[in-house]
GROMACS .gro file of C-alpha atoms in nm:
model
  439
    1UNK     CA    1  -3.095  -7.247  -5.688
    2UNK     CA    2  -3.329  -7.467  -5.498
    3UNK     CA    3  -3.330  -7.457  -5.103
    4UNK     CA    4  -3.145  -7.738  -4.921
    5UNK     CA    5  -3.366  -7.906  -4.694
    6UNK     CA    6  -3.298  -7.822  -4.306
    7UNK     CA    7  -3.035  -8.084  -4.150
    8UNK     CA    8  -3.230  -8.299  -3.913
    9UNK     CA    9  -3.048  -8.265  -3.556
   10UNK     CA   10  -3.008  -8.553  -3.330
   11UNK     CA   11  -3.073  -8.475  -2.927
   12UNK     CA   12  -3.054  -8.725  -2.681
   13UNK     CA   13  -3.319  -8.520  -2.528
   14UNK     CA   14  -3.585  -8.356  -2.719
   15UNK     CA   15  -3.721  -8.180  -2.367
   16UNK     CA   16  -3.419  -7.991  -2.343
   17UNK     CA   17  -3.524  -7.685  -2.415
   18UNK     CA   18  -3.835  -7.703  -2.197
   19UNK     CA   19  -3.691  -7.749  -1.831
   20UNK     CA   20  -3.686  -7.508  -1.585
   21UNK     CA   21  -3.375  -7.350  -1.498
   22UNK     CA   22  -3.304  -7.504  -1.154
   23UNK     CA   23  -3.281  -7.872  -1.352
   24UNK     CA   24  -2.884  -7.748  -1.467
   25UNK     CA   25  -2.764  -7.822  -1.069
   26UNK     CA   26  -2.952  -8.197  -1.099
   27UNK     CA   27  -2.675  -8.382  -1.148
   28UNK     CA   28  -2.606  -8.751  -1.050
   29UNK     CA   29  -2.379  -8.788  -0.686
   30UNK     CA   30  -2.043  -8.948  -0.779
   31UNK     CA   31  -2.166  -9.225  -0.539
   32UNK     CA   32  -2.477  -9.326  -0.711
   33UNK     CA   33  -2.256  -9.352  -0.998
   34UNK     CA   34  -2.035  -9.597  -0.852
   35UNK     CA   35  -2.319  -9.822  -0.705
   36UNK     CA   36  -2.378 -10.028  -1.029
   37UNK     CA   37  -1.999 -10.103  -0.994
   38UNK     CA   38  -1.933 -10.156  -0.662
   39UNK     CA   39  -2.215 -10.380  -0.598
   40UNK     CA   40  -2.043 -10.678  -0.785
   41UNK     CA   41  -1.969 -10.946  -0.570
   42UNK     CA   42  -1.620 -10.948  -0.660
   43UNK     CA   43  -1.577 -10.564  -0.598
   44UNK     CA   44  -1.471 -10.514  -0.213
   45UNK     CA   45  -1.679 -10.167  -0.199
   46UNK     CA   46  -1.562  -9.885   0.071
   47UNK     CA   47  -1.730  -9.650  -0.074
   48UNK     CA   48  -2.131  -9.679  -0.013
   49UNK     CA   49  -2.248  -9.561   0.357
   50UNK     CA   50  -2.500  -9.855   0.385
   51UNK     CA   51  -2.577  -9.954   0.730
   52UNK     CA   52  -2.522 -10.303   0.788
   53UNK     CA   53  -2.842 -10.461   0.907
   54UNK     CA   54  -2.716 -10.789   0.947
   55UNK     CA   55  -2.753 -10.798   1.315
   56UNK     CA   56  -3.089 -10.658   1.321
   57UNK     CA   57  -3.389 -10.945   1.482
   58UNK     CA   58  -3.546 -10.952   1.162
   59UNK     CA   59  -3.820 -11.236   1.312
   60UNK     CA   60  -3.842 -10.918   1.602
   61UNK     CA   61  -3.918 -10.688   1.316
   62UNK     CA   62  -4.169 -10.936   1.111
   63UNK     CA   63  -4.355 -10.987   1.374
   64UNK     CA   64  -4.407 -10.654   1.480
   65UNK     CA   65  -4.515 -10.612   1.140
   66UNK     CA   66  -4.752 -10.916   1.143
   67UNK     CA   67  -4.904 -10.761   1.420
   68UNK     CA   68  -4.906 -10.451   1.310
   69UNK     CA   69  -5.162 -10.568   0.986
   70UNK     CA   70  -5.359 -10.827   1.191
   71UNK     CA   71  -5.472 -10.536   1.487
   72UNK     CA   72  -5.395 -10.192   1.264
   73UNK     CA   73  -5.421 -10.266   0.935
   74UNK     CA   74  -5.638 -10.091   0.783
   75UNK     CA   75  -5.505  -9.756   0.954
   76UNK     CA   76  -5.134  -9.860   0.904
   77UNK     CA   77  -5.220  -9.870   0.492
   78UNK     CA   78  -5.416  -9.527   0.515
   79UNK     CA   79  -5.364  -9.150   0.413
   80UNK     CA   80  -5.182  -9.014   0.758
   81UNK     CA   81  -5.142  -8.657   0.899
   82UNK     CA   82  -4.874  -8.439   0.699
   83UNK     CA   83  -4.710  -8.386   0.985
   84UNK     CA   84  -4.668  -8.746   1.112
   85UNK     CA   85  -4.798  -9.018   1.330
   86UNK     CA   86  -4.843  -8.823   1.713
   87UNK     CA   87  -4.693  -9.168   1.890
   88UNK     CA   88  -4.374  -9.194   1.685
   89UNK     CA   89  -4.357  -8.792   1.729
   90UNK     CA   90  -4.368  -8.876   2.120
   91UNK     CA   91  -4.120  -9.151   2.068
   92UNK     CA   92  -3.887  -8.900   1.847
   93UNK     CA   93  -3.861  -8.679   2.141
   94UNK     CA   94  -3.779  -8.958   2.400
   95UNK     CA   95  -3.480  -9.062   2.161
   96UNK     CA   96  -3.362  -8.701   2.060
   97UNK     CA   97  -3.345  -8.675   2.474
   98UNK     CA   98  -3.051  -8.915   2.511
   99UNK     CA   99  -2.898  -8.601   2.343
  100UNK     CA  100  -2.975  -8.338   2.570
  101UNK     CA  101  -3.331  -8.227   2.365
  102UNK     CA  102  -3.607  -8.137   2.566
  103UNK     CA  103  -3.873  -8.118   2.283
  104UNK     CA  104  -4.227  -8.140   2.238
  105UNK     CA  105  -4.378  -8.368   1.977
  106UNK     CA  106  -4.619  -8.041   1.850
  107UNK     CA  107  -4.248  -7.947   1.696
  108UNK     CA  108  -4.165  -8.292   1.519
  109UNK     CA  109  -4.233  -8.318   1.152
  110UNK     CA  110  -4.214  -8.671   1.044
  111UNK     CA  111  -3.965  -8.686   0.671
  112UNK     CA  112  -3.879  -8.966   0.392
  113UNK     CA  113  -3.563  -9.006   0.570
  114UNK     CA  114  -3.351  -8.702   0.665
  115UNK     CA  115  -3.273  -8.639   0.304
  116UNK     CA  116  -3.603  -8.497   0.273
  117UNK     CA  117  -3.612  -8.320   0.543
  118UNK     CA  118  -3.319  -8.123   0.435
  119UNK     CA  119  -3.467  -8.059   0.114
  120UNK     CA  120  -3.789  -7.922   0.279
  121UNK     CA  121  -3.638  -7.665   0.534
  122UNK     CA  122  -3.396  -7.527   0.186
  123UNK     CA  123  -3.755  -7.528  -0.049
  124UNK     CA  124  -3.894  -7.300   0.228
  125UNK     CA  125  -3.609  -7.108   0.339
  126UNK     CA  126  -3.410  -7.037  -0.006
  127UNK     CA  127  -3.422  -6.843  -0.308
  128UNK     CA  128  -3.180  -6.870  -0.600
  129UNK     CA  129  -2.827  -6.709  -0.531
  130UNK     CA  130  -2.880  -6.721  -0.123
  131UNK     CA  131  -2.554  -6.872   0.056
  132UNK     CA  132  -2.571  -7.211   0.239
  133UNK     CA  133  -2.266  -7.280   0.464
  134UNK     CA  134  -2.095  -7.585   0.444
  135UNK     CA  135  -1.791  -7.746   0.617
  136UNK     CA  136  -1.542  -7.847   0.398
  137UNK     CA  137  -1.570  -8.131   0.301
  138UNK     CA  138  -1.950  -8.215   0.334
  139UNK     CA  139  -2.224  -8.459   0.263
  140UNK     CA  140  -2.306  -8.517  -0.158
  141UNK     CA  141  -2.612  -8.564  -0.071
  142UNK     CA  142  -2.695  -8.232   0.118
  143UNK     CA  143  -2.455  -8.044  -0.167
  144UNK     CA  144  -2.685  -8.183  -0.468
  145UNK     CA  145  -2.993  -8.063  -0.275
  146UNK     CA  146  -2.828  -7.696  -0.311
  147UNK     CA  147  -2.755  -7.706  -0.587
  148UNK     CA  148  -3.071  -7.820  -0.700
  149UNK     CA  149  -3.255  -7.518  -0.559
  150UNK     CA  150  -2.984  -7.283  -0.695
  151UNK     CA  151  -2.805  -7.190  -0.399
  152UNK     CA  152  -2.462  -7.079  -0.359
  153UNK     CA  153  -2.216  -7.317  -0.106
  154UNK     CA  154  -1.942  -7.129   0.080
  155UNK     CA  155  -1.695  -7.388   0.246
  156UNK     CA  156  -1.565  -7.334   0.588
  157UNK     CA  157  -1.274  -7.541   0.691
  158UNK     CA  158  -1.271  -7.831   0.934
  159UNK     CA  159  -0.995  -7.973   1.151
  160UNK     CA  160  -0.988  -8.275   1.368
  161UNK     CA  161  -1.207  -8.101   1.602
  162UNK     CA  162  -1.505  -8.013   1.362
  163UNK     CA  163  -1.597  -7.697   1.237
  164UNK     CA  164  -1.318  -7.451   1.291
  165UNK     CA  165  -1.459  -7.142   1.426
  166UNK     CA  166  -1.260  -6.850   1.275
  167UNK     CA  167  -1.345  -7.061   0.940
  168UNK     CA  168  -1.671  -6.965   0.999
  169UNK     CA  169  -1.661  -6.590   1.086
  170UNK     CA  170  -1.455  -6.600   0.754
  171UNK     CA  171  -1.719  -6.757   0.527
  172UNK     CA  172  -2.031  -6.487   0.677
  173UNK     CA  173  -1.775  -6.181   0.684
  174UNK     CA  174  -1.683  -6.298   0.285
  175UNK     CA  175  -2.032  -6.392   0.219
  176UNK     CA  176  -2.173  -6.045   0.354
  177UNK     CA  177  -1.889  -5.836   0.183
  178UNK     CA  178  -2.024  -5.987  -0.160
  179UNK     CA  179  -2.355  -5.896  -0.077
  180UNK     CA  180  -2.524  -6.191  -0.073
  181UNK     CA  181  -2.800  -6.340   0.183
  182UNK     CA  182  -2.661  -6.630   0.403
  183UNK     CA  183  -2.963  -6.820   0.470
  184UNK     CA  184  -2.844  -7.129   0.723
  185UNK     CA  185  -2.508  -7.296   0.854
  186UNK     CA  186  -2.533  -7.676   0.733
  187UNK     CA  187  -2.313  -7.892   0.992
  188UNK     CA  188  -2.318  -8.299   1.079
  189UNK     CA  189  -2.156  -8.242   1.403
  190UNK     CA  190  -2.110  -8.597   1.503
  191UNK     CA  191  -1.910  -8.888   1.339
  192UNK     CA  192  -1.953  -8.675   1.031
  193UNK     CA  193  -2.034  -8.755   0.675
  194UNK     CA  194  -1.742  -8.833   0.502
  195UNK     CA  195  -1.519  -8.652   0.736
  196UNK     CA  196  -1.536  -8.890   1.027
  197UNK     CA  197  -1.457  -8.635   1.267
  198UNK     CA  198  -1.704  -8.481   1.555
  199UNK     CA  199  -1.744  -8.079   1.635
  200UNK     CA  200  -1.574  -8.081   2.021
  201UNK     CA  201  -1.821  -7.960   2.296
  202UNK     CA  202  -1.587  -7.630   2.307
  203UNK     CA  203  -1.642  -7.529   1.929
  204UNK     CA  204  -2.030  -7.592   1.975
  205UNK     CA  205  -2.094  -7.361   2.199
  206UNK     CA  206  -1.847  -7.085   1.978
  207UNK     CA  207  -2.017  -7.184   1.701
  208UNK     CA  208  -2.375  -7.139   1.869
  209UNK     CA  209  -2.203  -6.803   1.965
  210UNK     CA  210  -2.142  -6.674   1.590
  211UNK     CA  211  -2.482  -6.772   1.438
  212UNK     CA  212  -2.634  -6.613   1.749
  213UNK     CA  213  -2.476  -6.272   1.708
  214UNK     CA  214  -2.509  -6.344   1.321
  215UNK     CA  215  -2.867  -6.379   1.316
  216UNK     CA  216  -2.754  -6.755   1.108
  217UNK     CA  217  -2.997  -7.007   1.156
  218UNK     CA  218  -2.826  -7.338   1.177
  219UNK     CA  219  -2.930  -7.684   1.013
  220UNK     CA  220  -2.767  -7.987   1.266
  221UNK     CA  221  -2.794  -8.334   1.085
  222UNK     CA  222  -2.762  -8.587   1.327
  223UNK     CA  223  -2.813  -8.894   1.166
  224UNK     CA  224  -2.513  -9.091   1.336
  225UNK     CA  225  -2.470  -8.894   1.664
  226UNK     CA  226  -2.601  -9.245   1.882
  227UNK     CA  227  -2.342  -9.462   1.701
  228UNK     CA  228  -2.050  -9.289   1.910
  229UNK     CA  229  -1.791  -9.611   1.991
  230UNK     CA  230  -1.730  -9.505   2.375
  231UNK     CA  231  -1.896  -9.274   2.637
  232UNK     CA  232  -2.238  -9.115   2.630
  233UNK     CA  233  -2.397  -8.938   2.309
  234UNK     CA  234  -2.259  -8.585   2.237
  235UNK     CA  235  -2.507  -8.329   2.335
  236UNK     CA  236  -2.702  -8.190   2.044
  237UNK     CA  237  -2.669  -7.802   1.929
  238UNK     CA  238  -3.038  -7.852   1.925
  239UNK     CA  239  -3.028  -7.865   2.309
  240UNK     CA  240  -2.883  -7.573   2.393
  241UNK     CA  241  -3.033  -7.315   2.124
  242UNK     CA  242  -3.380  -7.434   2.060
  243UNK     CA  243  -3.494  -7.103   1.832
  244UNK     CA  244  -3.171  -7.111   1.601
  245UNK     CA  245  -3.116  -7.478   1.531
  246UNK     CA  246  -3.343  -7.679   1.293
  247UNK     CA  247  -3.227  -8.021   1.408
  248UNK     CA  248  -3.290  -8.348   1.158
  249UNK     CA  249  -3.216  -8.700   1.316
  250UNK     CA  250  -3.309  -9.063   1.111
  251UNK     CA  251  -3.381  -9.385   1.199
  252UNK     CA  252  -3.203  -9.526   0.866
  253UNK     CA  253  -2.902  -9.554   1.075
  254UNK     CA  254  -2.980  -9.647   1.393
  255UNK     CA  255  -3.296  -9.895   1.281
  256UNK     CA  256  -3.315  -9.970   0.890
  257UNK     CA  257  -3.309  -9.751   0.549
  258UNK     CA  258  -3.564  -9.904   0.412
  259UNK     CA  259  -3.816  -9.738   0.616
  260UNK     CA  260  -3.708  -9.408   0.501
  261UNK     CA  261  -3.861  -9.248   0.808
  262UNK     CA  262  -3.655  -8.974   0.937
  263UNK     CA  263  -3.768  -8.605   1.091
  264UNK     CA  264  -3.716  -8.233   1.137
  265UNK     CA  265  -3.720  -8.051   1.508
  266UNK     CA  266  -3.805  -7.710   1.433
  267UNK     CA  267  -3.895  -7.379   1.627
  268UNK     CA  268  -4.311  -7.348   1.612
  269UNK     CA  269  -4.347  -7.139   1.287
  270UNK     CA  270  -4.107  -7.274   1.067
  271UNK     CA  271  -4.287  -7.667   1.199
  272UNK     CA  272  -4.603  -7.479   1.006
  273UNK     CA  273  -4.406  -7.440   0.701
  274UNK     CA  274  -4.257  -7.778   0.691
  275UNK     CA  275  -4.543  -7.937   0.713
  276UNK     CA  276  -4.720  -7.733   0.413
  277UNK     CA  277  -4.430  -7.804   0.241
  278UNK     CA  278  -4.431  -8.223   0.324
  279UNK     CA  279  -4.813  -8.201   0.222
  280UNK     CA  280  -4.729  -8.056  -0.140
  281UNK     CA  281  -4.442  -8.269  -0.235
  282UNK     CA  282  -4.592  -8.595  -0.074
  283UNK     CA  283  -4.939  -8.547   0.102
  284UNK     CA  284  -4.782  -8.748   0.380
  285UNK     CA  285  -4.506  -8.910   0.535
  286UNK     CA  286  -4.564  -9.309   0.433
  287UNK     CA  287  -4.809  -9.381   0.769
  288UNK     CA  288  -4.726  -9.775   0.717
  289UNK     CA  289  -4.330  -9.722   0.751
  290UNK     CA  290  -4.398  -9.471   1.037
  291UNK     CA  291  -4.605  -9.763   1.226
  292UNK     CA  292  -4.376 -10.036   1.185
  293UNK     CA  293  -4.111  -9.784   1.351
  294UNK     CA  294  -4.297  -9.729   1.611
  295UNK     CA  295  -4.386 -10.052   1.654
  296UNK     CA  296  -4.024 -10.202   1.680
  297UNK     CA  297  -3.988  -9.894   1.936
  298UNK     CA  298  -4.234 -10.020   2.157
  299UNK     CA  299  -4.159 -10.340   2.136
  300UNK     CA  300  -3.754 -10.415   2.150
  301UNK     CA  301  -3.520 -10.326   2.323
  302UNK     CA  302  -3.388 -10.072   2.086
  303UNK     CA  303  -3.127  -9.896   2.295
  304UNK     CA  304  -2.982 -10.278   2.334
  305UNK     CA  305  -2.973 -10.319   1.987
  306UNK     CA  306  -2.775  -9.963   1.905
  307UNK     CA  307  -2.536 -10.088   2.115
  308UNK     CA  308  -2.483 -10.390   1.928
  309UNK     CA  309  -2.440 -10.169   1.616
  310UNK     CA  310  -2.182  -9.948   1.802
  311UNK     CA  311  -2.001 -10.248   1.851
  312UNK     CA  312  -1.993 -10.401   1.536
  313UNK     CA  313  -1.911 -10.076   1.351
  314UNK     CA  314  -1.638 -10.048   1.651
  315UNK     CA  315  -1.474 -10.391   1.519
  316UNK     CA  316  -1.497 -10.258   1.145
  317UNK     CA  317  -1.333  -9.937   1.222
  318UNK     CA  318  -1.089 -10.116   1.398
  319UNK     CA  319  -1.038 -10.343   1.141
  320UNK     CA  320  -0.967 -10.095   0.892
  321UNK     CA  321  -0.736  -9.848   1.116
  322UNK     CA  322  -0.541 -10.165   1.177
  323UNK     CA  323  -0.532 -10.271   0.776
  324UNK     CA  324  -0.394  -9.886   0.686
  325UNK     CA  325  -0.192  -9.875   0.919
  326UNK     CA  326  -0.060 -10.246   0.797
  327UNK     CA  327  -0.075 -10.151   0.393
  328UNK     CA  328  -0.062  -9.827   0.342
  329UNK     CA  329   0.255  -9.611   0.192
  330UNK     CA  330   0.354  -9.419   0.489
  331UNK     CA  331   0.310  -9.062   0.303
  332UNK     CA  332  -0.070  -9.144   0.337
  333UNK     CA  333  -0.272  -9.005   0.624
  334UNK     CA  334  -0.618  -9.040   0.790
  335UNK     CA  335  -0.804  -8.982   1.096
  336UNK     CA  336  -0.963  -9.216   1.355
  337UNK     CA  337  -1.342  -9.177   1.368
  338UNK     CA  338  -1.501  -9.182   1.734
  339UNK     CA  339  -1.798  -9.289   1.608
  340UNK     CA  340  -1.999  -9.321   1.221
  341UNK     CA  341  -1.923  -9.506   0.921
  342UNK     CA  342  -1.635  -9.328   0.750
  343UNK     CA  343  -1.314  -9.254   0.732
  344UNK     CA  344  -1.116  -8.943   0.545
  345UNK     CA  345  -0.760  -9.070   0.409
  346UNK     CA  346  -0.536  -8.804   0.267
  347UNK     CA  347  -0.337  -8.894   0.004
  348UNK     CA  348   0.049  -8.819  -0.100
  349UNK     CA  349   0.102  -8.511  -0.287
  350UNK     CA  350  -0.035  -8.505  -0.648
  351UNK     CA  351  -0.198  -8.790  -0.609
  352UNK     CA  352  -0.535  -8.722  -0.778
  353UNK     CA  353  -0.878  -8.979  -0.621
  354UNK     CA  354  -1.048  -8.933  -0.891
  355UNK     CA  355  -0.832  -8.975  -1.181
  356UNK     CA  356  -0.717  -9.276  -1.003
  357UNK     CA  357  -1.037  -9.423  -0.948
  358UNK     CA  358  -1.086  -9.623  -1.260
  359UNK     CA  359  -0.768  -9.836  -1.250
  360UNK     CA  360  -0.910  -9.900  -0.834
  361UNK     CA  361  -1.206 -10.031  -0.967
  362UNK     CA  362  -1.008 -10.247  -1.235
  363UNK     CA  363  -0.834 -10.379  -0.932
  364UNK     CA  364  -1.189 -10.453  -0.765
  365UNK     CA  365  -1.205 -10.206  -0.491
  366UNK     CA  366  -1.362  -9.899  -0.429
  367UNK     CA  367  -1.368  -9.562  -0.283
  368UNK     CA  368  -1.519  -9.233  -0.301
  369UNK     CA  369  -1.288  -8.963  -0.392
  370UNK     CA  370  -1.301  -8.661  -0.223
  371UNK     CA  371  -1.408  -8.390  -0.508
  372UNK     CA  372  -1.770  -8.565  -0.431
  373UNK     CA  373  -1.810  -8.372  -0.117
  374UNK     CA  374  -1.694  -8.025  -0.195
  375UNK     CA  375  -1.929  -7.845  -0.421
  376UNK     CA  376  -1.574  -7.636  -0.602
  377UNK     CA  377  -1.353  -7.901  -0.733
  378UNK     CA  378  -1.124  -7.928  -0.412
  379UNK     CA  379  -1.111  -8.240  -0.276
  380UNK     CA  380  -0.905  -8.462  -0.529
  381UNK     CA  381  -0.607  -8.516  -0.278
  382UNK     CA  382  -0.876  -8.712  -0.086
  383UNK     CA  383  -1.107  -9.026  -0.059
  384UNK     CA  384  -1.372  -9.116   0.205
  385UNK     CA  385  -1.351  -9.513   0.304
  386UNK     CA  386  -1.635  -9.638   0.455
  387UNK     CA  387  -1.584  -9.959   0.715
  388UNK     CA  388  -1.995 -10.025   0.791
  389UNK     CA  389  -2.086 -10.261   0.534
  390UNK     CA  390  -1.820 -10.497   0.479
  391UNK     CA  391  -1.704 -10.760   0.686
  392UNK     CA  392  -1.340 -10.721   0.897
  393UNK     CA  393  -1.159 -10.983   0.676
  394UNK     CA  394  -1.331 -10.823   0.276
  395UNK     CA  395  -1.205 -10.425   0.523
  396UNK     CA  396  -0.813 -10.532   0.494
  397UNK     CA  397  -0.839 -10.763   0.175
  398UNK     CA  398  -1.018 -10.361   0.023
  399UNK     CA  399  -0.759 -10.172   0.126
  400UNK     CA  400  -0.481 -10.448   0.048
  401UNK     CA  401  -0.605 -10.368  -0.314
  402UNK     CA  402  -0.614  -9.980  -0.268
  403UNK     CA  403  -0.303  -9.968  -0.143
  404UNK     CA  404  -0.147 -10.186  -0.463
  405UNK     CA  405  -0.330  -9.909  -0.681
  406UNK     CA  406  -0.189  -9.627  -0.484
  407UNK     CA  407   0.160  -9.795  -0.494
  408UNK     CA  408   0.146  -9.801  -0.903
  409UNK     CA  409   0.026  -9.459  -0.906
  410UNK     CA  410   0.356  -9.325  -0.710
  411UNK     CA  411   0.571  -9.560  -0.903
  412UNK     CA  412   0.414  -9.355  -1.191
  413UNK     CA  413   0.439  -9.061  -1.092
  414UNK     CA  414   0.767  -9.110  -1.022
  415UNK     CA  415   0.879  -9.185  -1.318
  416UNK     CA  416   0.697  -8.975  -1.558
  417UNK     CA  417   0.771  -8.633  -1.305
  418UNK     CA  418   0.504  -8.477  -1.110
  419UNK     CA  419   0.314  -8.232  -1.381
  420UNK     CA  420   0.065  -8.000  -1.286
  421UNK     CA  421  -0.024  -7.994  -0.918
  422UNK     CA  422  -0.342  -8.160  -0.785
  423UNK     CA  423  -0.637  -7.932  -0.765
  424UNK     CA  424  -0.795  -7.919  -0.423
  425UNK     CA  425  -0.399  -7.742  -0.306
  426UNK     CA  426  -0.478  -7.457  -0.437
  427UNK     CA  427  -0.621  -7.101  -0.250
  428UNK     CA  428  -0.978  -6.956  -0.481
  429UNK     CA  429  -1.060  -6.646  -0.426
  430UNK     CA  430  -1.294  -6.539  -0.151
  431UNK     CA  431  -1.185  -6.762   0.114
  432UNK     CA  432  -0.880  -7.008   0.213
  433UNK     CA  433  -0.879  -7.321   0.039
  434UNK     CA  434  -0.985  -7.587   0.260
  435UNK     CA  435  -0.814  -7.832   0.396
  436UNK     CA  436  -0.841  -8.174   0.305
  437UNK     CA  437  -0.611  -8.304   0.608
  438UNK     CA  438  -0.873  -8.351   0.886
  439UNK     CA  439  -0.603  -8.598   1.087
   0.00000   0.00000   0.00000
C-alpha cells in the first residue's frame, strides 16, 4: 500500500516553535486592545489614561524647540550619555524635591518614559519564578512587564488608604513559606493607577517599616504624585529611605507623552546597573527629547502650568463624581480620587466588566474592566474610568451611556437568575482574595 503523503499544517506562525520561553507572558494589555475602538469619534472613551495636553503653550514649546536646533542642534540630534543629559539630571532632582527628595543627579538615570524604567530595574534584579509584590489592583502596564520576565505577582490588598499594611506582612510571610525569593514591593503611592486612591502618610512609614526589617527593596512609581487637586505634594517614600526605595517619576504626565522621557532614582550601585542595562537595550536615552525637556524647564513657568493641569483634571473629576452620582444605579460604588486620572467603580453583585464590555462599546462608551489590573483573574466586579481626556460635558454624556448598559445588564440578570457568581469574590489559595471595593 503506497504511503499517504504528510498533511500540510497551517500555522499562523511558522516561528512558533523558535521563541524563547519568556515570549508565553507577552501578551497584549486589555487597554491597547480597546484603543482601536475607543478612539472613534463617536465612542465617548473612559478608559485610556492619556493626559490631556490641550492646555499646554504649544507656541512656548515650538519655540523652545526652534531654539533648541538653531543654537544646539547638532548636539540635540547626537548619540548622548547612557545615563542621561547631566542638566535635565540636575533639573530631575530640583522637581523630585517638591517631594521631600534630597538627591544628587550622579543617582538619576534618564528612561523612555517610566515604563522603561520599570522594565530595567526587573531585567537586572529578576530571575524567572522570583516574587514581585503588587497591590491589588495594579498598573497593566507594570503587570505585563512581569510577566514578561517570568516573574511571579503576589497581590496585597488595598483600601481607601493605600496599601494595607497587614496585607503586606501577609503576601512576604506566604511568599517565604512557599519558598520563593521576593525580589521588590511594586507600589504607585499617589493618585494611583487605576485605583485612584493615595497610600496615607501613616501607612508609608509602616510600610517603610516592613521592607526595612524584610530586607524588601521597594519600587515607588510616582508618575502622578504633583497632580494632587488640593494641598502640597505627598512626600515621597524615596525621601525618607534613600537605600531601599528605587523611585521612578515621568514627565509624560506632568509635561507631554510624546517625549517619552521619564527616570529612575536609585541607590549608587544599582544607578551602575541601570545604566549598563539602558546602554544594551537602547545605547541611550533619545538626547533630542531629553533637550527639549529641559529646555521647556528652563524656560516656562512649569510649576504654573502643573497647576493649570491640577485644575483642569480637578473640573473633570468633578464632573464625573457629579455624573455617577446623577446616573448611576445606587448598588454601584466608587471612590473619590485626591488627585490622578482615574477612578475605581465597583459594580453590583455578579455583575461581570468584562463580559459586559462588548454591548458598552455597542452603546459607544468605554471602560476598562477591572480583570486588566490583577495579574489572577480577580477583578471582574470592577472597571477603572478615567476623567483626564475627555471634556466635562462628553464625562456625563460617557457615563449616561454606561449607566444605560449597566441598567440592561441588571434587568437581565434579573430575569434570567443570577448563575454562577462573578469571579474576582472568590478567596485562592495562598492569600485573601483582594478586594475590589477601594471606596
Amino acid at each position: 500500500m503506497e504511503s499517504q503523503p504528510a498533511r500540510a499544517t497551517t500555522r499562523l506562525d511558522s516561528y512558533v516553535d523558535r521563541y524563547a520561553a519568556r515570549t508565553a507572558g507577552m501578551t497584549a494589555s486589555e487597554i491597547r486592545a480597546l484603543f482601536s475602538v475607543a478612539s472613534r469619534p463617536e465612542v465617548v472613551s473612559l478608559a485610556g489614561g492619556m493626559p490631556n495636553i490641550s492646555g499646554l503653550p504649544l507656541d512656548v514649546v515650538g519655540g523652545a524647540i526652534s531654539d533648541l536646533i538653531a543654537t544646539q542642534g547638532p548636539v540635540a540630534m547626537q548619540y548622548g550619555s547612557g545615563q542621561g543629559v547631566p542638566e535635565l539630571r540636575e533639573q530631575i532632582c530640583e522637581v523630585m524635591r517638591l517631594e521631600g527628595i534630597d538627591a544628587h543627579p550622579d543617582d538619576v538615570v534618564v528612561t523612555v518614559g517610566s515604563q522603561q524604567a520599570v522594565d530595567l530595574v526587573t531585567r537586572i534584579f529578576c530571575d524567572p519564578g522570583d516574587v514581585v509584590i503588587c497591590e491589588a489592583p495594579s498598573y497593566v502596564g507594570a503587570l505585563g512587564v512581569f510577566k514578561a520576565y517570568q516573574c511571579d505577582v503576589v497581590h496585597a490588598e488595598m483600601d481607601a488608604d493605600g496599601l494595607v499594611p497587614d496585607a503586606l506582612r501577609q503576601a512576604i510571610a506566604v511568599t517565604k513559606a512557599a519558598g520563593k525569593t521576593i525580589k521588590f514591593l511594586y507600589t504607585i503611592p499617589n493618585f494611583h493607577n487605576p485605583a485612584g486612591v493615595t497610600l496615607s502618610a501613616e501607612r508609608r512609614r509602616e510600610v517603610l517599616e516592613i521592607c526595612r526589617a524584610e530586607d524588601i527593596l521597594v519600587l515607588e512609581d510616582n508618575p502622578y504624585g504633583l497632580l494632587g487637586f488640593s494641598g502640597e505634594p505627598m512626600r515621597a517614600l524615596r525621601a525618607d529611605e534613600a537605600e531601599g526605595v528605587i523611585y521612578l517619576g515621568s514627565f509624560s504626565k506632568t509635561f507631554a507623552p510624546g517625549f517619552r522621557v521619564g527616570w529612575a532614582l536609585a541607590p549608587h550601585a544599582v544607578r551602575e546597573k541601570l545604566v549598563l542595562a539602558q546602554e544594551s537595550a537602547t545605547l541611550c536615552p533619545p538626547q533630542f527629547s531629553q533637550m527639549a525637556v529641559s529646555a521647556y524647564l528652563s524656560e516656562h513657568d512649569w510649576q504654573g502650568q502643573i497647576k493649570q493641569f491640577r485644575e483642569m483634571y480637578r473640573e473633570r473629576r468633578d464632573a464625573m463624581v457629579q455624573a455617577l452620582e446623577d446616573l448611576m444605579p445606587a448598588s454601584c460604588r466608587w471612590n473619590v480620587p485626591a488627585g490622578g486620572f482615574y477612578v475605581w467603580l465597583t459594580l453590583p453583585p455578579g455583575i461581570d466588566a468584562k463580559a459586559m464590555l462588548p454591548r458598552a462599546v455597542t452603546a459607544r462608551v468605554a471602560y476598562v474592566p477591572g480583570t486588566a489590573f490583577f495579574a489572577d483573574g480577580f477583578g471582574s466586579g470592577s472597571m477603572r474610568l478615567s476623567f483626564c481626556y475627555p471634556t466635562p460635558e462628553r464625562i456625563r454624556e460617557g457615563v449616561r451611556r454606561l449607566a444605560g448598559v449597566l441598567e440592561a445588564e441588571m434587568e437581565l440578570r434579573a430575569m434570567f437568575g443570577a448563575g454562577a457568581p462573578a469571579r474576582g469574590l472568590e478567596v485562592r489559595s495562598g492569600y485573601d482574595a483582594p478586594s475590589t471595593d477601594l471606596t
